[in-house]
Amino acid sequence: MTDASIIDGKAFAARLRERVGQEVARLKDDAGLTPGLAVVLVGEDPASQVYVRNKGKQTLEAGMQSFEHRLSESTTQEELLDLVETLNADPEVHGILVQLPLPEQIDSAAVLDTIDPTKDVDGFHVINAGRLATGQDALVPCTPLGCLMLLRHHLGDLSGQRAVVVGRSNIVGKPLAQLLLGESCTVTIAHSRTRDLPAECRNADILVAAVGRPKMVKGDWIKPGATVIDVGINRVEGEEGKTRLVGDVDFDEAVKVAGAITPVPGGIGPMTIACLLANTLTAACRARGLPAPDLTL
Amino acid sequence: MTDASIIDGKAFAARLRERVGQEVARLKDDAGLTPGLAVVLVGEDPASQVYVRNKGKQTLEAGMQSFEHRLSESTTQEELLDLVETLNADPEVHGILVQLPLPEQIDSAAVLDTIDPTKDVDGFHVINAGRLATGQDALVPCTPLGCLMLLRHHLGDLSGQRAVVVGRSNIVGKPLAQLLLGESCTVTIAHSRTRDLPAECRNADILVAAVGRPKMVKGDWIKPGATVIDVGINRVEGEEGKTRLVGDVDFDEAVKVAGAITPVPGGIGPMTIACLLANTLTAACRARGLPAPDLTL
């Protein structure tokens, strides 16, 4: 048996960003419209600072406007809501992202639900969750959207495939299950209370791991030939005291069994920001009443 | 092997209505609050007329106020939206139900999304779908809520049970899958594109059929001892030219294999209006800032 083919999320994300850039250039020429993304960072969390910097950089590279708002750790809920309202009203801003986590004096749900749903490029607003859950056009959370794009690219039509999603978070597992159901997969959602998780996983044509536990999914949990999407990004101790990133799947074992697999890093990770740019483009087009471009690669 | 026990939805619904009536009486005494349900019927559909009459009757029997609005078949979208806005603003109305289907000149989704989500006792508003999908307090569609109540009553803790929901409608299959996931079941959603539906069903500790196809689920699709919930209500030709109601499950076969099963009629059907009354009570309590009573029986 040959090893699984590696689904190169990094290369796919680069092509997706390029496609977004082309569409942005066309929007400027044809409609005089430059999509704009506003990112709000509250406090000094180092990981969040890195994410926000990367988002801003890639937004500019795609030819969009980037608006960064950095607020102090002691920002009040009212101040943050005021900023969100200002961004809601700003016609140059088509997407708004409030970087999580927020300091504890702030009610995150209230902030996310204050964002205009048509600018909610993270897809976390309750109206976007409801639209997704009822099969309507929605802005879809970026990580599950990235998973779906890679699966469609790799497998084509997903109809009738048995998909097992391990993890039931609001930002990955649950929305991804909705997306796969929308593609007419038979979808199982498994989680920490699932009785025989290895057996559930062995039933999957498409196996998605999104639990945040390093190397939890073993090789013998995987049906031979299955497509494995590893959403986990876990920092573990490596050699000589250094840390390194591993997924929720034991890659070395899984690669011998699966038909195709996303690596960590270089799999789903890079797709997230690329999908954020895609969502911002979609939001900008819809705001103008223009059809959103098909970004399927 | 003995036959399955029969889950008596009719008796359970009667007890639930009684419990709602007791809580309504207490609300009147303690808080001077009488819950009110407004039902809007557009046109002359005979089945809808029967439903609306039953809803009004049971609302009054529970001690609530019932407001019926009957509009002609030629009602415009604007007229209907005006009525919904009036009901949204009426402090005596705690629940609003617009009977479906609506005539074709009317955009049903627009009407449902105009209902104040806190009065949306059918649970069809996009915000309630989103709240359910993200694990927040929601008004939950009545039929899936009825299924959940019967399952909890019959099985107790559902955690870790393998639930298979056949059918992915927005009013039954999808919200029920969310509810069962909230109970920590391992949930599979199957549907017309599922490859080996009998095999999927045989994996279920809890099997829910909600597809609208008479007697589709056969006895040998059922794991011995499983709990079977039959949401189907199909009218078929019976003896001597009469019609009769059958479910989506072949009851005569299934009763020999299952551990417990809901009959048709007398299973899920009667639960729907009882849950509508329960939702109206919940909405009235929340509108006053009072805790909604626990209606678990």
PDB file of N, CA and C in Angstrom, chain A residues 115-182:
ATOM      1  N   ILE A 115     -22.052  43.069  15.680  1.00  0.00           N
ATOM      2  CA  ILE A 115     -21.516  43.234  14.324  1.00  0.00           C
ATOM      3  C   ILE A 115     -22.648  43.051  13.312  1.00  0.00           C
ATOM      4  N   ASP A 116     -22.733  43.975  12.353  1.00  0.00           N
ATOM      5  CA  ASP A 116     -23.702  43.826  11.252  1.00  0.00           C
ATOM      6  C   ASP A 116     -23.500  42.451  10.602  1.00  0.00           C
ATOM      7  N   PRO A 117     -24.548  41.615  10.579  1.00  0.00           N
ATOM      8  CA  PRO A 117     -24.362  40.255  10.032  1.00  0.00           C
ATOM      9  C   PRO A 117     -23.826  40.249   8.602  1.00  0.00           C
ATOM     10  N   THR A 118     -24.096  41.294   7.837  1.00  0.00           N
ATOM     11  CA  THR A 118     -23.600  41.328   6.457  1.00  0.00           C
ATOM     12  C   THR A 118     -22.105  41.671   6.414  1.00  0.00           C
ATOM     13  N   LYS A 119     -21.538  42.100   7.553  1.00  0.00           N
ATOM     14  CA  LYS A 119     -20.096  42.388   7.638  1.00  0.00           C
ATOM     15  C   LYS A 119     -19.367  41.368   8.508  1.00  0.00           C
ATOM     16  N   ASP A 120     -20.090  40.349   8.950  1.00  0.00           N
ATOM     17  CA  ASP A 120     -19.575  39.386   9.932  1.00  0.00           C
ATOM     18  C   ASP A 120     -18.734  38.320   9.226  1.00  0.00           C
ATOM     19  N   VAL A 121     -17.512  38.706   8.811  1.00  0.00           N
ATOM     20  CA  VAL A 121     -16.688  37.816   7.992  1.00  0.00           C
ATOM     21  C   VAL A 121     -16.115  36.629   8.771  1.00  0.00           C
ATOM     22  N   ASP A 122     -16.236  36.652  10.097  1.00  0.00           N
ATOM     23  CA  ASP A 122     -15.880  35.474  10.892  1.00  0.00           C
ATOM     24  C   ASP A 122     -17.029  34.460  10.927  1.00  0.00           C
ATOM     25  N   GLY A 123     -18.225  34.911  10.562  1.00  0.00           N
ATOM     26  CA  GLY A 123     -19.382  34.001  10.537  1.00  0.00           C
ATOM     27  C   GLY A 123     -19.851  33.565  11.912  1.00  0.00           C
ATOM     28  N   PHE A 124     -19.558  34.363  12.944  1.00  0.00           N
ATOM     29  CA  PHE A 124     -19.913  33.958  14.315  1.00  0.00           C
ATOM     30  C   PHE A 124     -21.228  34.565  14.792  1.00  0.00           C
ATOM     31  N   HIS A 125     -21.818  35.491  14.019  1.00  0.00           N
ATOM     32  CA  HIS A 125     -23.082  36.112  14.433  1.00  0.00           C
ATOM     33  C   HIS A 125     -24.189  35.067  14.436  1.00  0.00           C
ATOM     34  N   VAL A 126     -25.099  35.197  15.407  1.00  0.00           N
ATOM     35  CA  VAL A 126     -26.173  34.209  15.540  1.00  0.00           C
ATOM     36  C   VAL A 126     -27.021  34.125  14.260  1.00  0.00           C
ATOM     37  N   ILE A 127     -27.154  35.230  13.549  1.00  0.00           N
ATOM     38  CA  ILE A 127     -27.943  35.195  12.306  1.00  0.00           C
ATOM     39  C   ILE A 127     -27.211  34.398  11.228  1.00  0.00           C
ATOM     40  N   ASN A 128     -25.897  34.517  11.167  1.00  0.00           N
ATOM     41  CA  ASN A 128     -25.174  33.689  10.191  1.00  0.00           C
ATOM     42  C   ASN A 128     -25.208  32.210  10.582  1.00  0.00           C
ATOM     43  N   ALA A 129     -25.132  31.922  11.889  1.00  0.00           N
ATOM     44  CA  ALA A 129     -25.270  30.527  12.332  1.00  0.00           C
ATOM     45  C   ALA A 129     -26.649  29.993  11.951  1.00  0.00           C
ATOM     46  N   GLY A 130     -27.679  30.818  12.125  1.00  0.00           N
ATOM     47  CA  GLY A 130     -29.039  30.399  11.782  1.00  0.00           C
ATOM     48  C   GLY A 130     -29.240  30.230  10.288  1.00  0.00           C
ATOM     49  N   ARG A 131     -28.641  31.128   9.510  1.00  0.00           N
ATOM     50  CA  ARG A 131     -28.762  31.014   8.054  1.00  0.00           C
ATOM     51  C   ARG A 131     -28.062  29.740   7.574  1.00  0.00           C
ATOM     52  N   LEU A 132     -26.892  29.471   8.126  1.00  0.00           N
ATOM     53  CA  LEU A 132     -26.191  28.241   7.756  1.00  0.00           C
ATOM     54  C   LEU A 132     -27.013  27.013   8.165  1.00  0.00           C
ATOM     55  N   ALA A 133     -27.583  27.055   9.371  1.00  0.00           N
ATOM     56  CA  ALA A 133     -28.327  25.903   9.891  1.00  0.00           C
ATOM     57  C   ALA A 133     -29.610  25.636   9.098  1.00  0.00           C
ATOM     58  N   THR A 134     -30.118  26.659   8.408  1.00  0.00           N
ATOM     59  CA  THR A 134     -31.358  26.478   7.659  1.00  0.00           C
ATOM     60  C   THR A 134     -31.121  26.501   6.146  1.00  0.00           C
ATOM     61  N   GLY A 135     -29.864  26.370   5.751  1.00  0.00           N
ATOM     62  CA  GLY A 135     -29.562  26.212   4.328  1.00  0.00           C
ATOM     63  C   GLY A 135     -29.667  27.481   3.500  1.00  0.00           C
ATOM     64  N   GLN A 136     -29.627  28.652   4.151  1.00  0.00           N
ATOM     65  CA  GLN A 136     -29.649  29.913   3.416  1.00  0.00           C
ATOM     66  C   GLN A 136     -28.225  30.424   3.204  1.00  0.00           C
ATOM     67  N   ASP A 137     -28.074  31.398   2.282  1.00  0.00           N
ATOM     68  CA  ASP A 137     -26.774  32.037   2.088  1.00  0.00           C
ATOM     69  C   ASP A 137     -26.312  32.643   3.404  1.00  0.00           C
ATOM     70  N   ALA A 138     -25.092  32.334   3.786  1.00  0.00           N
ATOM     71  CA  ALA A 138     -24.568  32.849   5.053  1.00  0.00           C
ATOM     72  C   ALA A 138     -23.122  33.250   4.852  1.00  0.00           C
ATOM     73  N   LEU A 139     -22.588  34.054   5.752  1.00  0.00           N
ATOM     74  CA  LEU A 139     -21.143  34.152   5.874  1.00  0.00           C
ATOM     75  C   LEU A 139     -20.727  33.030   6.810  1.00  0.00           C
ATOM     76  N   VAL A 140     -19.860  32.161   6.321  1.00  0.00           N
ATOM     77  CA  VAL A 140     -19.547  30.901   6.993  1.00  0.00           C
ATOM     78  C   VAL A 140     -18.205  31.034   7.704  1.00  0.00           C
ATOM     79  N   PRO A 141     -18.085  30.515   8.942  1.00  0.00           N
ATOM     80  CA  PRO A 141     -16.801  30.588   9.655  1.00  0.00           C
ATOM     81  C   PRO A 141     -15.641  30.080   8.786  1.00  0.00           C
ATOM     82  N   CYS A 142     -14.497  30.739   8.911  1.00  0.00           N
ATOM     83  CA  CYS A 142     -13.399  30.571   7.953  1.00  0.00           C
ATOM     84  C   CYS A 142     -12.778  29.175   7.979  1.00  0.00           C
ATOM     85  N   THR A 143     -12.562  28.613   9.163  1.00  0.00           N
ATOM     86  CA  THR A 143     -11.885  27.316   9.215  1.00  0.00           C
ATOM     87  C   THR A 143     -12.723  26.211   8.575  1.00  0.00           C
ATOM     88  N   PRO A 144     -14.011  26.065   8.938  1.00  0.00           N
ATOM     89  CA  PRO A 144     -14.825  25.055   8.238  1.00  0.00           C
ATOM     90  C   PRO A 144     -14.936  25.320   6.740  1.00  0.00           C
ATOM     91  N   LEU A 145     -15.004  26.600   6.353  1.00  0.00           N
ATOM     92  CA  LEU A 145     -15.057  26.905   4.918  1.00  0.00           C
ATOM     93  C   LEU A 145     -13.790  26.418   4.235  1.00  0.00           C
ATOM     94  N   GLY A 146     -12.643  26.607   4.896  1.00  0.00           N
ATOM     95  CA  GLY A 146     -11.381  26.113   4.347  1.00  0.00           C
ATOM     96  C   GLY A 146     -11.381  24.599   4.210  1.00  0.00           C
ATOM     97  N   CYS A 147     -11.902  23.905   5.217  1.00  0.00           N
ATOM     98  CA  CYS A 147     -11.993  22.435   5.148  1.00  0.00           C
ATOM     99  C   CYS A 147     -12.830  22.025   3.936  1.00  0.00           C
ATOM    100  N   LEU A 148     -13.975  22.686   3.772  1.00  0.00           N
ATOM    101  CA  LEU A 148     -14.871  22.329   2.672  1.00  0.00           C
ATOM    102  C   LEU A 148     -14.206  22.554   1.318  1.00  0.00           C
ATOM    103  N   MET A 149     -13.515  23.682   1.186  1.00  0.00           N
ATOM    104  CA  MET A 149     -12.852  23.969  -0.101  1.00  0.00           C
ATOM    105  C   MET A 149     -11.830  22.888  -0.450  1.00  0.00           C
ATOM    106  N   LEU A 150     -11.027  22.487   0.555  1.00  0.00           N
ATOM    107  CA  LEU A 150     -10.017  21.456   0.291  1.00  0.00           C
ATOM    108  C   LEU A 150     -10.690  20.126  -0.063  1.00  0.00           C
ATOM    109  N   LEU A 151     -11.760  19.795   0.635  1.00  0.00           N
ATOM    110  CA  LEU A 151     -12.449  18.528   0.361  1.00  0.00           C
ATOM    111  C   LEU A 151     -13.041  18.522  -1.043  1.00  0.00           C
ATOM    112  N   ARG A 152     -13.689  19.625  -1.408  1.00  0.00           N
ATOM    113  CA  ARG A 152     -14.276  19.696  -2.750  1.00  0.00           C
ATOM    114  C   ARG A 152     -13.211  19.610  -3.826  1.00  0.00           C
ATOM    115  N   HIS A 153     -12.097  20.298  -3.572  1.00  0.00           N
ATOM    116  CA  HIS A 153     -11.020  20.291  -4.555  1.00  0.00           C
ATOM    117  C   HIS A 153     -10.456  18.885  -4.708  1.00  0.00           C
ATOM    118  N   HIS A 154     -10.326  18.198  -3.573  1.00  0.00           N
ATOM    119  CA  HIS A 154      -9.690  16.891  -3.603  1.00  0.00           C
ATOM    120  C   HIS A 154     -10.631  15.797  -4.082  1.00  0.00           C
ATOM    121  N   LEU A 155     -11.906  15.863  -3.684  1.00  0.00           N
ATOM    122  CA  LEU A 155     -12.832  14.761  -3.947  1.00  0.00           C
ATOM    123  C   LEU A 155     -13.885  15.066  -5.003  1.00  0.00           C
ATOM    124  N   GLY A 156     -14.065  16.333  -5.341  1.00  0.00           N
ATOM    125  CA  GLY A 156     -15.168  16.668  -6.258  1.00  0.00           C
ATOM    126  C   GLY A 156     -16.493  16.594  -5.520  1.00  0.00           C
ATOM    127  N   ASP A 157     -17.480  15.956  -6.145  1.00  0.00           N
ATOM    128  CA  ASP A 157     -18.811  15.836  -5.551  1.00  0.00           C
ATOM    129  C   ASP A 157     -18.729  15.033  -4.252  1.00  0.00           C
ATOM    130  N   LEU A 158     -19.258  15.588  -3.167  1.00  0.00           N
ATOM    131  CA  LEU A 158     -19.179  14.922  -1.867  1.00  0.00           C
ATOM    132  C   LEU A 158     -20.454  14.131  -1.536  1.00  0.00           C
ATOM    133  N   SER A 159     -21.434  14.202  -2.408  1.00  0.00           N
ATOM    134  CA  SER A 159     -22.745  13.604  -2.133  1.00  0.00           C
ATOM    135  C   SER A 159     -22.632  12.123  -1.778  1.00  0.00           C
ATOM    136  N   GLY A 160     -23.282  11.737  -0.687  1.00  0.00           N
ATOM    137  CA  GLY A 160     -23.324  10.341  -0.279  1.00  0.00           C
ATOM    138  C   GLY A 160     -22.113   9.870   0.506  1.00  0.00           C
ATOM    139  N   GLN A 161     -21.077  10.686   0.592  1.00  0.00           N
ATOM    140  CA  GLN A 161     -19.908  10.291   1.389  1.00  0.00           C
ATOM    141  C   GLN A 161     -20.275  10.265   2.869  1.00  0.00           C
ATOM    142  N   ARG A 162     -19.686   9.316   3.590  1.00  0.00           N
ATOM    143  CA  ARG A 162     -19.886   9.263   5.038  1.00  0.00           C
ATOM    144  C   ARG A 162     -18.851  10.142   5.700  1.00  0.00           C
ATOM    145  N   ALA A 163     -19.305  11.272   6.255  1.00  0.00           N
ATOM    146  CA  ALA A 163     -18.384  12.188   6.922  1.00  0.00           C
ATOM    147  C   ALA A 163     -18.552  12.065   8.428  1.00  0.00           C
ATOM    148  N   VAL A 164     -17.445  11.952   9.140  1.00  0.00           N
ATOM    149  CA  VAL A 164     -17.474  11.958  10.602  1.00  0.00           C
ATOM    150  C   VAL A 164     -16.663  13.163  11.069  1.00  0.00           C
ATOM    151  N   VAL A 165     -17.318  14.045  11.805  1.00  0.00           N
ATOM    152  CA  VAL A 165     -16.672  15.227  12.362  1.00  0.00           C
ATOM    153  C   VAL A 165     -16.478  14.975  13.849  1.00  0.00           C
ATOM    154  N   VAL A 166     -15.220  14.959  14.285  1.00  0.00           N
ATOM    155  CA  VAL A 166     -14.943  14.754  15.710  1.00  0.00           C
ATOM    156  C   VAL A 166     -14.714  16.129  16.326  1.00  0.00           C
ATOM    157  N   GLY A 167     -15.607  16.520  17.214  1.00  0.00           N
ATOM    158  CA  GLY A 167     -15.557  17.863  17.816  1.00  0.00           C
ATOM    159  C   GLY A 167     -16.829  18.611  17.502  1.00  0.00           C
ATOM    160  N   ARG A 168     -17.392  19.284  18.509  1.00  0.00           N
ATOM    161  CA  ARG A 168     -18.678  19.956  18.306  1.00  0.00           C
ATOM    162  C   ARG A 168     -18.628  21.410  18.733  1.00  0.00           C
ATOM    163  N   SER A 169     -17.511  22.086  18.415  1.00  0.00           N
ATOM    164  CA  SER A 169     -17.419  23.508  18.759  1.00  0.00           C
ATOM    165  C   SER A 169     -18.296  24.333  17.824  1.00  0.00           C
ATOM    166  N   ASN A 170     -18.642  25.548  18.282  1.00  0.00           N
ATOM    167  CA  ASN A 170     -19.436  26.454  17.443  1.00  0.00           C
ATOM    168  C   ASN A 170     -18.630  27.040  16.293  1.00  0.00           C
ATOM    169  N   ILE A 171     -17.297  26.996  16.386  1.00  0.00           N
ATOM    170  CA  ILE A 171     -16.514  27.645  15.344  1.00  0.00           C
ATOM    171  C   ILE A 171     -15.957  26.660  14.322  1.00  0.00           C
ATOM    172  N   VAL A 172     -15.919  25.381  14.638  1.00  0.00           N
ATOM    173  CA  VAL A 172     -15.449  24.401  13.642  1.00  0.00           C
ATOM    174  C   VAL A 172     -16.433  23.241  13.469  1.00  0.00           C
ATOM    175  N   GLY A 173     -16.570  22.401  14.487  1.00  0.00           N
ATOM    176  CA  GLY A 173     -17.299  21.142  14.310  1.00  0.00           C
ATOM    177  C   GLY A 173     -18.730  21.329  13.847  1.00  0.00           C
ATOM    178  N   LYS A 174     -19.496  22.143  14.561  1.00  0.00           N
ATOM    179  CA  LYS A 174     -20.905  22.273  14.213  1.00  0.00           C
ATOM    180  C   LYS A 174     -21.126  22.934  12.853  1.00  0.00           C
ATOM    181  N   PRO A 175     -20.475  24.067  12.559  1.00  0.00           N
ATOM    182  CA  PRO A 175     -20.701  24.622  11.214  1.00  0.00           C
ATOM    183  C   PRO A 175     -20.189  23.712  10.099  1.00  0.00           C
ATOM    184  N   LEU A 176     -19.097  22.991  10.338  1.00  0.00           N
ATOM    185  CA  LEU A 176     -18.609  22.095   9.287  1.00  0.00           C
ATOM    186  C   LEU A 176     -19.612  20.968   9.037  1.00  0.00           C
ATOM    187  N   ALA A 177     -20.221  20.467  10.107  1.00  0.00           N
ATOM    188  CA  ALA A 177     -21.252  19.433   9.932  1.00  0.00           C
ATOM    189  C   ALA A 177     -22.392  19.978   9.056  1.00  0.00           C
ATOM    190  N   GLN A 178     -22.787  21.214   9.277  1.00  0.00           N
ATOM    191  CA  GLN A 178     -23.848  21.828   8.449  1.00  0.00           C
ATOM    192  C   GLN A 178     -23.417  21.913   6.989  1.00  0.00           C
ATOM    193  N   LEU A 179     -22.174  22.337   6.773  1.00  0.00           N
ATOM    194  CA  LEU A 179     -21.684  22.471   5.394  1.00  0.00           C
ATOM    195  C   LEU A 179     -21.666  21.114   4.696  1.00  0.00           C
ATOM    196  N   LEU A 180     -21.202  20.086   5.395  1.00  0.00           N
ATOM    197  CA  LEU A 180     -21.117  18.752   4.783  1.00  0.00           C
ATOM    198  C   LEU A 180     -22.512  18.190   4.528  1.00  0.00           C
ATOM    199  N   LEU A 181     -23.448  18.497   5.414  1.00  0.00           N
ATOM    200  CA  LEU A 181     -24.834  18.092   5.182  1.00  0.00           C
ATOM    201  C   LEU A 181     -25.386  18.796   3.941  1.00  0.00           C
ATOM    202  N   GLY A 182     -25.020  20.068   3.792  1.00  0.00           N
ATOM    203  CA  GLY A 182     -25.423  20.822   2.602  1.00  0.00           C
ATOM    204  C   GLY A 182     -24.861  20.231   1.315  1.00  0.00           C
TER     205      GLY A 182
END
